[in-house]
Coordinates of C-alpha atoms in Angstrom, one line a residue:
X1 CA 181.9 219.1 60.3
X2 CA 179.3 217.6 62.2
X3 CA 175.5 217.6 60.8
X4 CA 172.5 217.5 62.5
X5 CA 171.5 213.7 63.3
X6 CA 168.1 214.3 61.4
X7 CA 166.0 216.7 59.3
X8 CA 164.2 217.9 62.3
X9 CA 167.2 219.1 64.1
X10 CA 168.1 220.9 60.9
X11 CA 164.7 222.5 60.5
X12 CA 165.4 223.6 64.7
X13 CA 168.5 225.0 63.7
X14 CA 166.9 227.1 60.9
X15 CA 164.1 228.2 63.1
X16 CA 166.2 229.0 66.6
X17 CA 168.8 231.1 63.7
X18 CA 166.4 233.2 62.1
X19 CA 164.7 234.5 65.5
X20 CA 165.2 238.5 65.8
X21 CA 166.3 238.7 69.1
X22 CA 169.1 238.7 71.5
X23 CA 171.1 236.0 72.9
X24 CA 172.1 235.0 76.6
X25 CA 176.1 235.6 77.3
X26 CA 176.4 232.2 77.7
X27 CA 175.1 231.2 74.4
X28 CA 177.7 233.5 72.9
X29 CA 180.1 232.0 70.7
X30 CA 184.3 232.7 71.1
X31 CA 185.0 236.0 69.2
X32 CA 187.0 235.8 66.2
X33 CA 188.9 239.5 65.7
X34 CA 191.3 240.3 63.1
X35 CA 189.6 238.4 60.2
X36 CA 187.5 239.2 57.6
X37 CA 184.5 236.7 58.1
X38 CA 182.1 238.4 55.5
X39 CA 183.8 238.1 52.3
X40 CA 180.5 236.8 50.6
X41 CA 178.5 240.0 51.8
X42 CA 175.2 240.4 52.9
X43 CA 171.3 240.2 51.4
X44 CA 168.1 240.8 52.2
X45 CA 164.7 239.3 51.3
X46 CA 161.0 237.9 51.7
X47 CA 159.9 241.9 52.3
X48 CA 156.4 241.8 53.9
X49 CA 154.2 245.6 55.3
X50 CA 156.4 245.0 58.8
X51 CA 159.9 243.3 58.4
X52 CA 162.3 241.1 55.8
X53 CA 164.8 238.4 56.2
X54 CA 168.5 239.3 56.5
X55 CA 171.4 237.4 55.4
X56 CA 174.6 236.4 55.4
X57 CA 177.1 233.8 55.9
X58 CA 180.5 233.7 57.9
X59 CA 183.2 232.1 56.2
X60 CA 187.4 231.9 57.3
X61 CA 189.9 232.4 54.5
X62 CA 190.4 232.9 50.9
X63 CA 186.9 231.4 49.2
X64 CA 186.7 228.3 46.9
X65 CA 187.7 228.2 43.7
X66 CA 189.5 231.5 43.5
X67 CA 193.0 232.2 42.9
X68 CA 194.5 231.9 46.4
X69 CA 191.8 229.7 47.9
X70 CA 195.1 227.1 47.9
X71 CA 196.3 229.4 51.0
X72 CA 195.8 228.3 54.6
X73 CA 193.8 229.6 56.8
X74 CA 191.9 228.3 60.1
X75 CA 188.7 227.0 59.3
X76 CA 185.9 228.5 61.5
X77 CA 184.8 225.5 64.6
X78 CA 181.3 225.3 66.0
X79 CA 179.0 228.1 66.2
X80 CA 180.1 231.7 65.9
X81 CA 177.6 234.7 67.3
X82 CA 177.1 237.9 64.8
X83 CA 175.5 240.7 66.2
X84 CA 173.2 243.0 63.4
X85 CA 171.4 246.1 63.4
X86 CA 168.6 247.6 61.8
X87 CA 168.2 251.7 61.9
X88 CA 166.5 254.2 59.8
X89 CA 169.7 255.9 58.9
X90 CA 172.9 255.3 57.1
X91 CA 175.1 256.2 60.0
X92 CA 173.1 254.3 62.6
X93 CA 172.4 257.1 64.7
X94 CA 168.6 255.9 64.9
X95 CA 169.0 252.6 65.7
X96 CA 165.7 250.2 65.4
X97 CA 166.2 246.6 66.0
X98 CA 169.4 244.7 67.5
X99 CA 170.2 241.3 68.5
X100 CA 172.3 238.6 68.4
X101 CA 172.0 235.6 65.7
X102 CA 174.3 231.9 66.0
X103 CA 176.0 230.7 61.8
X104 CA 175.9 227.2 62.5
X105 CA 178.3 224.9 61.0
X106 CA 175.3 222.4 59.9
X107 CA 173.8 225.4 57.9
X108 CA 177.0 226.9 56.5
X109 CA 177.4 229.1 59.0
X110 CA 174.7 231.0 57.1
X111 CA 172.6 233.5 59.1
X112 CA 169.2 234.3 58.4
X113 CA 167.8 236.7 61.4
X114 CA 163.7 237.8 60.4
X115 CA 162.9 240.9 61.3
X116 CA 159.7 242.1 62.4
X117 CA 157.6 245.0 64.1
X118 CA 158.7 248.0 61.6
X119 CA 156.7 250.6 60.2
X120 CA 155.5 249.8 56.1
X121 CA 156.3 251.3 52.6
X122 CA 159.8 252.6 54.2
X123 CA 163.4 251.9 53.3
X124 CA 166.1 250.5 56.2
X125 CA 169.6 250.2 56.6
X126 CA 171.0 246.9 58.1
X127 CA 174.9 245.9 58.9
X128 CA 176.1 242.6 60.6
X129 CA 178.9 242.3 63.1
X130 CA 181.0 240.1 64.6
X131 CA 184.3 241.0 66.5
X132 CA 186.5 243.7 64.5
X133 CA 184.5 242.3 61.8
X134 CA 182.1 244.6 60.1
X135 CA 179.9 243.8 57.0
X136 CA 179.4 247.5 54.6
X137 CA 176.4 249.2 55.4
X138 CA 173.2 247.9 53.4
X139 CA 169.9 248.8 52.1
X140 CA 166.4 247.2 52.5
X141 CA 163.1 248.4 52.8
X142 CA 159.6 246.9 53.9
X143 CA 156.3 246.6 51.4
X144 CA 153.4 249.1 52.0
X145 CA 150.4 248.1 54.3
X146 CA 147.9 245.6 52.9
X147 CA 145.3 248.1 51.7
X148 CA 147.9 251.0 50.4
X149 CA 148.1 251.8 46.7
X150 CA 150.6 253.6 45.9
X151 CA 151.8 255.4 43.2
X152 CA 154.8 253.7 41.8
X153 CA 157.4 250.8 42.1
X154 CA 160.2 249.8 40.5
X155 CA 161.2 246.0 40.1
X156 CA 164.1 244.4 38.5
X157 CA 164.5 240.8 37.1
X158 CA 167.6 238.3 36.1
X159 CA 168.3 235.0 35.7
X160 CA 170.9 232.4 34.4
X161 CA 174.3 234.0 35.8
X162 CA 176.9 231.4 34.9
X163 CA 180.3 233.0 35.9
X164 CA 183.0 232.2 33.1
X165 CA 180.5 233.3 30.5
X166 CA 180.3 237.0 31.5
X167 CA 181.4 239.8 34.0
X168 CA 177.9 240.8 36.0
X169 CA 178.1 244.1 34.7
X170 CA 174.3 244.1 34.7
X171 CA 174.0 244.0 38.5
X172 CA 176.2 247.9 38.6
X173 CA 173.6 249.1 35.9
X174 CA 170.5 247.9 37.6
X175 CA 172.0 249.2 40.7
X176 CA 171.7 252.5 39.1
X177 CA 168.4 251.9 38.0
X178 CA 167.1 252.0 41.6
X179 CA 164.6 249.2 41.9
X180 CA 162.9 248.4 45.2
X181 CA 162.8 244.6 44.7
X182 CA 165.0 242.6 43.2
X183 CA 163.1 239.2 41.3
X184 CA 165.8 236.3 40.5
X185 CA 163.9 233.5 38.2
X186 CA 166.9 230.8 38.4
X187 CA 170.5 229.9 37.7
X188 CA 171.8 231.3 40.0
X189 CA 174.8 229.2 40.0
X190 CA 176.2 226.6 37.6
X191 CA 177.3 223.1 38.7
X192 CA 179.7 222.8 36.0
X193 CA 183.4 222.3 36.2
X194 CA 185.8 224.3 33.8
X195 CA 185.7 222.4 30.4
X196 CA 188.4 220.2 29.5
X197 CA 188.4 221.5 25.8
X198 CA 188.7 225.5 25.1
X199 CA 184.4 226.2 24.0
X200 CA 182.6 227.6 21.2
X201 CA 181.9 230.2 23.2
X202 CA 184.8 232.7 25.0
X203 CA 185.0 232.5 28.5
X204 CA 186.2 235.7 30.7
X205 CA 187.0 234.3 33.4
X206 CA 187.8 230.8 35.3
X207 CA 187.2 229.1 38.8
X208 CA 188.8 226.1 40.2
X209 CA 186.1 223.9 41.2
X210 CA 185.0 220.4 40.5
X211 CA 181.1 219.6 39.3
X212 CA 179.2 220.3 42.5
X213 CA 177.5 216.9 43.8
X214 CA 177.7 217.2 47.4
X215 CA 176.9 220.0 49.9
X216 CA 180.2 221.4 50.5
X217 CA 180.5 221.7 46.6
X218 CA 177.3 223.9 46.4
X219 CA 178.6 225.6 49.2
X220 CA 181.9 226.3 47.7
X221 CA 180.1 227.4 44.1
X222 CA 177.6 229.8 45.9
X223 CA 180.9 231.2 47.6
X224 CA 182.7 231.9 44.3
X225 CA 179.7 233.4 43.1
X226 CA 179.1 235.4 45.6
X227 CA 182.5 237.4 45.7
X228 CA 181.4 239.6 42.7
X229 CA 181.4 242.8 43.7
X230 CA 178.8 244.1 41.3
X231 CA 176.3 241.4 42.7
X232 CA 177.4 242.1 46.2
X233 CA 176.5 245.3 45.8
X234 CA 173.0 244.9 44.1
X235 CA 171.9 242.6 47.4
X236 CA 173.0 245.5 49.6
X237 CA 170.8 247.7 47.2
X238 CA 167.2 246.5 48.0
X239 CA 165.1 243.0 49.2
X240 CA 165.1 240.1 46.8
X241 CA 163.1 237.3 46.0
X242 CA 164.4 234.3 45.0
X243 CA 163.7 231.0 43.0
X244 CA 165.8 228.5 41.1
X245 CA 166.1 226.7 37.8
X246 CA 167.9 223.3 37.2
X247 CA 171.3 224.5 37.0
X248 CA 170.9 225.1 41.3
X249 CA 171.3 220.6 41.3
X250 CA 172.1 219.5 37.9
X251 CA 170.9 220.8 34.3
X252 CA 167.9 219.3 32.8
X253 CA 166.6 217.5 36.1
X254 CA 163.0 217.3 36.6
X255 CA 160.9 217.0 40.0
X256 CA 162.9 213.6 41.5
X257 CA 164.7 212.6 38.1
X258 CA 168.2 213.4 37.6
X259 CA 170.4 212.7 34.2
X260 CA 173.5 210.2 34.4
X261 CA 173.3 209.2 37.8
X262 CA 171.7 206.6 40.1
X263 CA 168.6 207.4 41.9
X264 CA 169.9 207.3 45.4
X265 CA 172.7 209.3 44.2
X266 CA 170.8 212.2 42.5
X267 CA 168.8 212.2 45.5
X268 CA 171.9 212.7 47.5
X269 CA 172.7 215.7 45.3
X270 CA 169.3 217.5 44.8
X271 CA 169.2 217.4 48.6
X272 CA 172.4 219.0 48.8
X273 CA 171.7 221.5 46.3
X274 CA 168.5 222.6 47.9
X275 CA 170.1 223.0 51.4
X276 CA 173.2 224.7 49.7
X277 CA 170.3 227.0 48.5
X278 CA 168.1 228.1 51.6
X279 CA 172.1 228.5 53.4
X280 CA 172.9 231.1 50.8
X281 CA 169.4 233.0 50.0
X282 CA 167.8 235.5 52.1
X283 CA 165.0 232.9 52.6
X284 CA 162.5 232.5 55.7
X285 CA 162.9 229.4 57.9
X286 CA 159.6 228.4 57.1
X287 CA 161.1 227.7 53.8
X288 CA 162.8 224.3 54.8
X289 CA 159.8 221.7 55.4
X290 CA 159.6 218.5 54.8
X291 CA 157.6 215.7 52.5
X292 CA 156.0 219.1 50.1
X293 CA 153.4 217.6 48.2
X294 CA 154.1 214.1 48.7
X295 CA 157.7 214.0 48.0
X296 CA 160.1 211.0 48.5
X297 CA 162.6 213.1 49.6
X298 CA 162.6 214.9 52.8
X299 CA 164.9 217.8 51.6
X300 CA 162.4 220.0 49.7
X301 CA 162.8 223.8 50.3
X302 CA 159.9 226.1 49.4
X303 CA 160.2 228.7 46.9
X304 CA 157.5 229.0 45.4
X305 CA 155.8 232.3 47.6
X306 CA 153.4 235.8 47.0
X307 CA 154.3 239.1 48.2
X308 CA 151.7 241.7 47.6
X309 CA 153.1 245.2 47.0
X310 CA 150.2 247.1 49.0
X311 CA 147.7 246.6 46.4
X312 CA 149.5 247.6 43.6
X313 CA 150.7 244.1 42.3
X314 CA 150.7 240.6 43.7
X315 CA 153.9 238.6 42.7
X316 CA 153.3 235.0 42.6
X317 CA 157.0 233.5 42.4
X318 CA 156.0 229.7 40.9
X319 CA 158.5 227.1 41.1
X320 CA 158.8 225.3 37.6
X321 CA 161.5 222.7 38.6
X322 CA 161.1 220.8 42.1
X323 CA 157.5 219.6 41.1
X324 CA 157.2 218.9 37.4
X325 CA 156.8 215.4 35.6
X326 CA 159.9 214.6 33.3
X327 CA 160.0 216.3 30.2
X328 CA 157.5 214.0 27.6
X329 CA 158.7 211.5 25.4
X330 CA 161.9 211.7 27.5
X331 CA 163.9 208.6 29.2
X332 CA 164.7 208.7 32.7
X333 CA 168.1 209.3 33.4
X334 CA 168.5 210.7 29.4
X335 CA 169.4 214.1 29.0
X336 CA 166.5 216.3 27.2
X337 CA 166.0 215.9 23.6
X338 CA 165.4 218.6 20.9
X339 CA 162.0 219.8 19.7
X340 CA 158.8 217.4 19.8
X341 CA 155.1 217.2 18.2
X342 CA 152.5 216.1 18.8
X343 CA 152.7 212.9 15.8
X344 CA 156.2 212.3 17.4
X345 CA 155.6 212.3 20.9
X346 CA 152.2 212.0 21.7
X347 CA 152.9 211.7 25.3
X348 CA 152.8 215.6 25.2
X349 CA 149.4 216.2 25.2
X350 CA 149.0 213.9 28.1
X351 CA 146.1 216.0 30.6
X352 CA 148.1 214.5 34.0
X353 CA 151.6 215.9 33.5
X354 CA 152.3 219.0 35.2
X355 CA 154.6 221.7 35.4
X356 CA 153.8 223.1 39.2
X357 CA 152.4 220.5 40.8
X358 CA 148.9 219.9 42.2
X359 CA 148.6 221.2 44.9
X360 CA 150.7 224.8 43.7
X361 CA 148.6 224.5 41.0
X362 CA 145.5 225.4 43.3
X363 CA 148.1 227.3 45.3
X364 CA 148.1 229.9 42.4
X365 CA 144.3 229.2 41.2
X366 CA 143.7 230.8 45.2
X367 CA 146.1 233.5 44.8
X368 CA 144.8 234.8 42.0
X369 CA 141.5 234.7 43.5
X370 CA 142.2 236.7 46.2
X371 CA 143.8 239.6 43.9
X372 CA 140.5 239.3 41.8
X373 CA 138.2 240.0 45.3
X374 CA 136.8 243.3 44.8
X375 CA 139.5 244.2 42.0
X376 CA 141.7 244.7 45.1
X377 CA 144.8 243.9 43.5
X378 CA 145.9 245.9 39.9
X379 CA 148.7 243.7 38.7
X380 CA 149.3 240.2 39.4
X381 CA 152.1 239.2 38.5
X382 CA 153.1 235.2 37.7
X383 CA 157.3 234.9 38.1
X384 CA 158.3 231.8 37.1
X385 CA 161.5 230.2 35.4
X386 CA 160.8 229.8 31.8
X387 CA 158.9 230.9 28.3
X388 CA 155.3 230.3 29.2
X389 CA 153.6 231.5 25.4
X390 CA 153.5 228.7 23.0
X391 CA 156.9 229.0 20.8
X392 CA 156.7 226.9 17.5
X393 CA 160.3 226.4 16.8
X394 CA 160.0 224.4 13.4
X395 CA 157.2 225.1 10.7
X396 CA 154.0 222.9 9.7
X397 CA 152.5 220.0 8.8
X398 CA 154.4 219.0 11.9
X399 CA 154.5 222.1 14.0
X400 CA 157.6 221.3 16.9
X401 CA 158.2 222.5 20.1
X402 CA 160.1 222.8 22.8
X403 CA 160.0 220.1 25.5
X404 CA 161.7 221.8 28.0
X405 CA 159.7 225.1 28.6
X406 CA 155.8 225.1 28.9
X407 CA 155.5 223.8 25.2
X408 CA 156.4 220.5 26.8
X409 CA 153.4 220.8 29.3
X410 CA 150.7 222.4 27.4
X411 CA 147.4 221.0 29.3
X412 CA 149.4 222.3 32.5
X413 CA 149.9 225.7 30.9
X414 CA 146.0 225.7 29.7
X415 CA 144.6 225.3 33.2
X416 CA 146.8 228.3 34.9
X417 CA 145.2 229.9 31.2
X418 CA 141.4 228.3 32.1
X419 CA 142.2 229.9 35.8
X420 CA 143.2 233.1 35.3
X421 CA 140.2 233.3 33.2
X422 CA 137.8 232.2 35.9
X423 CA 139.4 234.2 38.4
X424 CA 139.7 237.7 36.3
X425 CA 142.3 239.0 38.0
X426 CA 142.3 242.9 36.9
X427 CA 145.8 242.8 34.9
X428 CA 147.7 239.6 34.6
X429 CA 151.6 239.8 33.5
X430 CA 154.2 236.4 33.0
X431 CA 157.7 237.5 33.7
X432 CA 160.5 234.5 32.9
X433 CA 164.2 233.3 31.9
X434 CA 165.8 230.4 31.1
X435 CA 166.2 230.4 27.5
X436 CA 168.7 233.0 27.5
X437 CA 166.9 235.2 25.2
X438 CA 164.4 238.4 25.1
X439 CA 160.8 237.2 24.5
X440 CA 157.8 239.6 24.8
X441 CA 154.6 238.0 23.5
X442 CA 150.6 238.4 23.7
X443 CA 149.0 235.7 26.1
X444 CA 145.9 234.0 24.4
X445 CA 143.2 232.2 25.8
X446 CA 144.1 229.4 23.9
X447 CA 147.5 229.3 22.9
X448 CA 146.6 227.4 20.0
X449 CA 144.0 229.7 18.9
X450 CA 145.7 232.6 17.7
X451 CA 142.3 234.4 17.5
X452 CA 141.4 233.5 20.8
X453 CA 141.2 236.9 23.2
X454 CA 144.4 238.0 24.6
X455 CA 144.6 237.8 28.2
X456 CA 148.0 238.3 29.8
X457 CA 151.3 240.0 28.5
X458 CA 154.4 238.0 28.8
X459 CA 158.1 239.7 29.3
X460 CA 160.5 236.3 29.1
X461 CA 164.2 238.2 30.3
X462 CA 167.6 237.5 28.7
X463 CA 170.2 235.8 30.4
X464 CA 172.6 238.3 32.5
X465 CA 175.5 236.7 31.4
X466 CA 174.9 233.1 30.2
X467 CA 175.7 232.7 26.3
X468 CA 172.6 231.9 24.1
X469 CA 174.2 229.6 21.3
X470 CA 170.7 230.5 19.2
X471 CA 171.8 232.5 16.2
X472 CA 169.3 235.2 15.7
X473 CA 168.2 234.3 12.1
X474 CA 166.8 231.6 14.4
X475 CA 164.7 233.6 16.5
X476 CA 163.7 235.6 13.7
X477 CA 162.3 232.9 11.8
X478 CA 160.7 231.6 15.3
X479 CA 158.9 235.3 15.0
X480 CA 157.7 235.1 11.7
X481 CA 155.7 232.0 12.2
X482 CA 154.5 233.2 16.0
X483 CA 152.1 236.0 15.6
X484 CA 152.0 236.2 19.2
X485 CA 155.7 236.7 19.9
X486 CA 156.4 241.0 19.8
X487 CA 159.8 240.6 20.0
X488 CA 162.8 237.6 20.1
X489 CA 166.3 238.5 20.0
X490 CA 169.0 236.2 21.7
X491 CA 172.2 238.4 20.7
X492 CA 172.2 240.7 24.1
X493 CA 172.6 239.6 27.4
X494 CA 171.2 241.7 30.3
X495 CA 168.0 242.0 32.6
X496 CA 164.8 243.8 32.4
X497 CA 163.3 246.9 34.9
X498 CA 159.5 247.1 35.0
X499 CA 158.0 250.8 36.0
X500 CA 154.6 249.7 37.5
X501 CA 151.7 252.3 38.0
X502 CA 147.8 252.3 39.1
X503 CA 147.5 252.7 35.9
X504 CA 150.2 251.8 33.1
X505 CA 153.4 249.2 33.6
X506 CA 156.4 249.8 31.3
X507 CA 158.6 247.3 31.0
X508 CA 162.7 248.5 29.8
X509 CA 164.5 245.4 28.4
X510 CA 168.6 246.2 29.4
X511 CA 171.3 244.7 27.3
X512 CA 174.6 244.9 27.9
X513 CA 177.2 246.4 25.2
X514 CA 179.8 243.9 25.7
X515 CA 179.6 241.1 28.5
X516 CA 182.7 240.1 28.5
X517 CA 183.9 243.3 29.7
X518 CA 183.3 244.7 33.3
X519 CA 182.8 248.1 32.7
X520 CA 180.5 247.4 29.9
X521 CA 178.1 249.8 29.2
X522 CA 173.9 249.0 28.6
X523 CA 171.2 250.2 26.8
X524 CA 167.3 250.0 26.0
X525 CA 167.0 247.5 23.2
X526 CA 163.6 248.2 23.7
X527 CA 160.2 249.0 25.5
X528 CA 156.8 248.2 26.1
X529 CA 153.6 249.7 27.7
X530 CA 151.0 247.6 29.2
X531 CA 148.0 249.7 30.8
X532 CA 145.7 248.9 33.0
X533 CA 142.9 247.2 32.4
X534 CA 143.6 246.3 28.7
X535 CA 145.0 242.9 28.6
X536 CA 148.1 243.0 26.2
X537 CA 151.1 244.8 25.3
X538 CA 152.5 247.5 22.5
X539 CA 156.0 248.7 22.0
X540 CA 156.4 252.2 22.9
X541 CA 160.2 252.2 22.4

């Protein structure tokens, strides 16, 4: 495979890819017939009042790390040409935007075509083509018009999807639960091999692959991933937006530190696992730039991006890993330790460590700003990877915490605290994952003040399939000495759906009956109302 000679050519390619428009004969690639090139389906995302981002990516054969990916087949050389179509109807009768779009080889041969000039607030239906090729017809829809507030949306959220650990029965269920946007908070995929040993934990199912460290590894684990039909058919339900964790490069990693390896060579595979990303996420081009903030490396991808829902909410997706200091009291190249304090690791408290970032630090303190002008915005929303509420996970005189969530950052988490105070934002609500567990608390002022005014709500997801390990008499006890914390149960896996209003938004935590089963069925484990202009949540259910 050849790659681009630099990261400018690469940032070209991304740019000349995801133009909506149509392409000279001559730049049209050989047609392929006769093969399915779409086996990892199609997405949409980045959803603004006039257009999205569609995606896919081509690929020749059976896919990584499956059963028969040890069969031959021709591998796809050079460019290949897709043709796509947007129309207002199902059966394409009402055709309103078509083109042409080149999957280059140096990207994957991922396609990401942005789409712009339709009307707001209206669903679309989208299909990509390429010789006898045809990808199933797919759903998106555009955001309403700046100053629009309307009367309802629906959004769904997931995170930490690792795909021995569970069937992704959730997707089919949220499916049903008709969301218009999509939020994924991280994990999407898993670097791990298959253990050597059988696990504490069942698996339900196996791959083939190695520990991803280089591109085409990433590549091949987004590929397995993707050929789940249930997720397949959630990205053809509706836009997402996307972010990532750690597992995306390697678990535990923080900002430019990796665990176990060299620096040059977790360089090497952060890079790789950040391109692997933007190839297989319905991301804008503008998301690949390079030196963010200062950064040694040139291969930083942007995910951390606000999309305003008319003026019914603002989501602020944050980006928790690519910028934050290593964890405190940690050792380079260690893995993360268990709980600190503040007698043990006084390096915790230190005011410079950050979670975000500087400068997306004042990226947020300005976005929640302009949701506060003229009480223009009613919810804004702050979608980020992890628990954000202070968690005390072992009792006094030395109260503990964990390192590896905000609890390891808290003069970081008290200035996005300090500005949503100063900018008042109407109604503020935290939506994470991560810890593989349901978490609904009451945001304080001052986390440390229990009778400090509450400020925010916080709705912290289960995992949709990724096992837990935490025994629930654990999170009970974590409850019982948290007055804050509502709710903490790590015993279901699942996703939540938030019903948001003018005036009240009701969030519906999903758990799965049985993970390990496909056809598993879900319920409510339980639900909460947060209305407007009361800071704060309650159980209704």
């Amino acid at each position: 495979m050849t790659l681009p000679s630099n990261r400018r050519d690469l940032l070209r390619l991304a740019a000349t890819s995801a133009l909506a428009t149509s392409l000279p004969r001559w730049a049209w690639s050989q047609t392929l017939r006769q093969r399915d090139l779409f086996p990892l389906g199609v997405a949409s995302g980045a959803p603004s009042a006039d257009g999205f981002v569609l995606w896919t990516r081509l690929l020749a054969g059976p896919v990584p790390g499956t059963a028969s990916a040890g069969n031959d087949a021709p591998p796809l050389n050079g460019p290949v040409t897709v043709q796509w179509q947007v129309a207002d109807d199902e059966a394409f009768t009402r055709t309103v935007r078509s083109g042409e779009a080149t999957a280059h080889p140096a990207l994957g041969h991922s396609v990401h075509v942005e789409i712009k000039g339709l009307r707001p607030d209206r669903w679309y239906f989208y299909r990509f083509m390429h010789g006898d090729a045809v990808t199933p017809v797919a759903r998106t829809r555009t955001v309403p018009a700046a100053d629009a507030l309307v009367a309802h949306m629906r959004v769904a959220y997931a995170s930490c999807q690792r795909w021995e650990q569970g069937h992704y029965a959730g997707y089919r269920h949220m499916a049903n639960d008709n969301p218009d946007l999509v939020l994924f908070l991280g994990d999407y995929i898993y670097e791990y091999a298959m253990p050597a040993k059988a696990p504490g934990t069942p698996l339900v199912r196996t791959h083939t692959l190695q520990v991803a460290e280089n591109l085409q590894d990433f590549r091949d684990r987004y590929a397995l991933y993707k050929t789940d039909q249930h997720l397949q058919a959630m990205h053809r339900a509706c836009p997402w937006l996307v972010s990532w964790d750690d597992h995306e490069v390697q678990n535990d990693y923080a900002g430019l530190i990796g665990t176990g390896v060299s620096e040059a060579t977790f360089q090497q595979r952060r890079q790789a696992g950040y391109q692997a990303f933007y190839e297989n996420m319905p991301l804008r081009a503008g998301a690949l730039v390079r030196g963010v903030q200062g950064l040694a490396s040139n291969s930083a991808v942007r995910v951390h991006t606000r999309t305003s829902y008319g003026r019914l909410a603002t989501f602020h997706m944050l980006d928790t890993r690519q910028f934050r200091d290593l964890e405190p009291c940690r050792v380079a190249g260690e893995r993360a330790g268990g709980a600190l304090s503040n007698q043990t690791c006084p390096a915790r408290a230190d005011p410079s460590r950050s979670m975000l970032g500087t400068a997306q630090e004042q990226w947020l303190d300005q976005g929640l700003a302009q949701d506060s002008a003229d009480g223009r915005t009613r919810w804004s929303v702050l979608a980020q990877q992890t628990l954000f509420s202070q968690r005390i996970v072992k009792a006094a005189p030395q109260n503990s915490f964990s390192p590896n969530t905000w609890d390891g950052y808290p003069a970081a988490r008290q200035r996005v605290l300090d500005a949503l105070q100063a900018r008042s934002p109407r109604n503020a609500v935290f939506l994470g994952g991560d810890i593989h567990q349901n978490v609904v608390c009451q945001v304080h002022a001052d986390v440390a003040r229990p009778d400090s005014p509450v400020i925010a709500s916080e709705f912290c997801g289960t995992s949709l399939s990724s096992a837990s390990g935490v025994p629930q008499s654990s999170m009970d006890a974590i409850r019982a000495r948290n007055p804050h914390i509502l709710l903490a149960r790590s015993d279901r896996r699942g996703y939540v759906v938030a019903d948001i209003s003018p005036t009240e938004w009701t969030t519906h935590l999903r758990v799965l009956d049985d993970v390990s089963r496909e056809d598993s069925g879900v319920s409510t484990l339980a639900r909460f109302m947060t209305s407007d202009g009361r800071p704060g949540t309650e159980r209704v259910g």
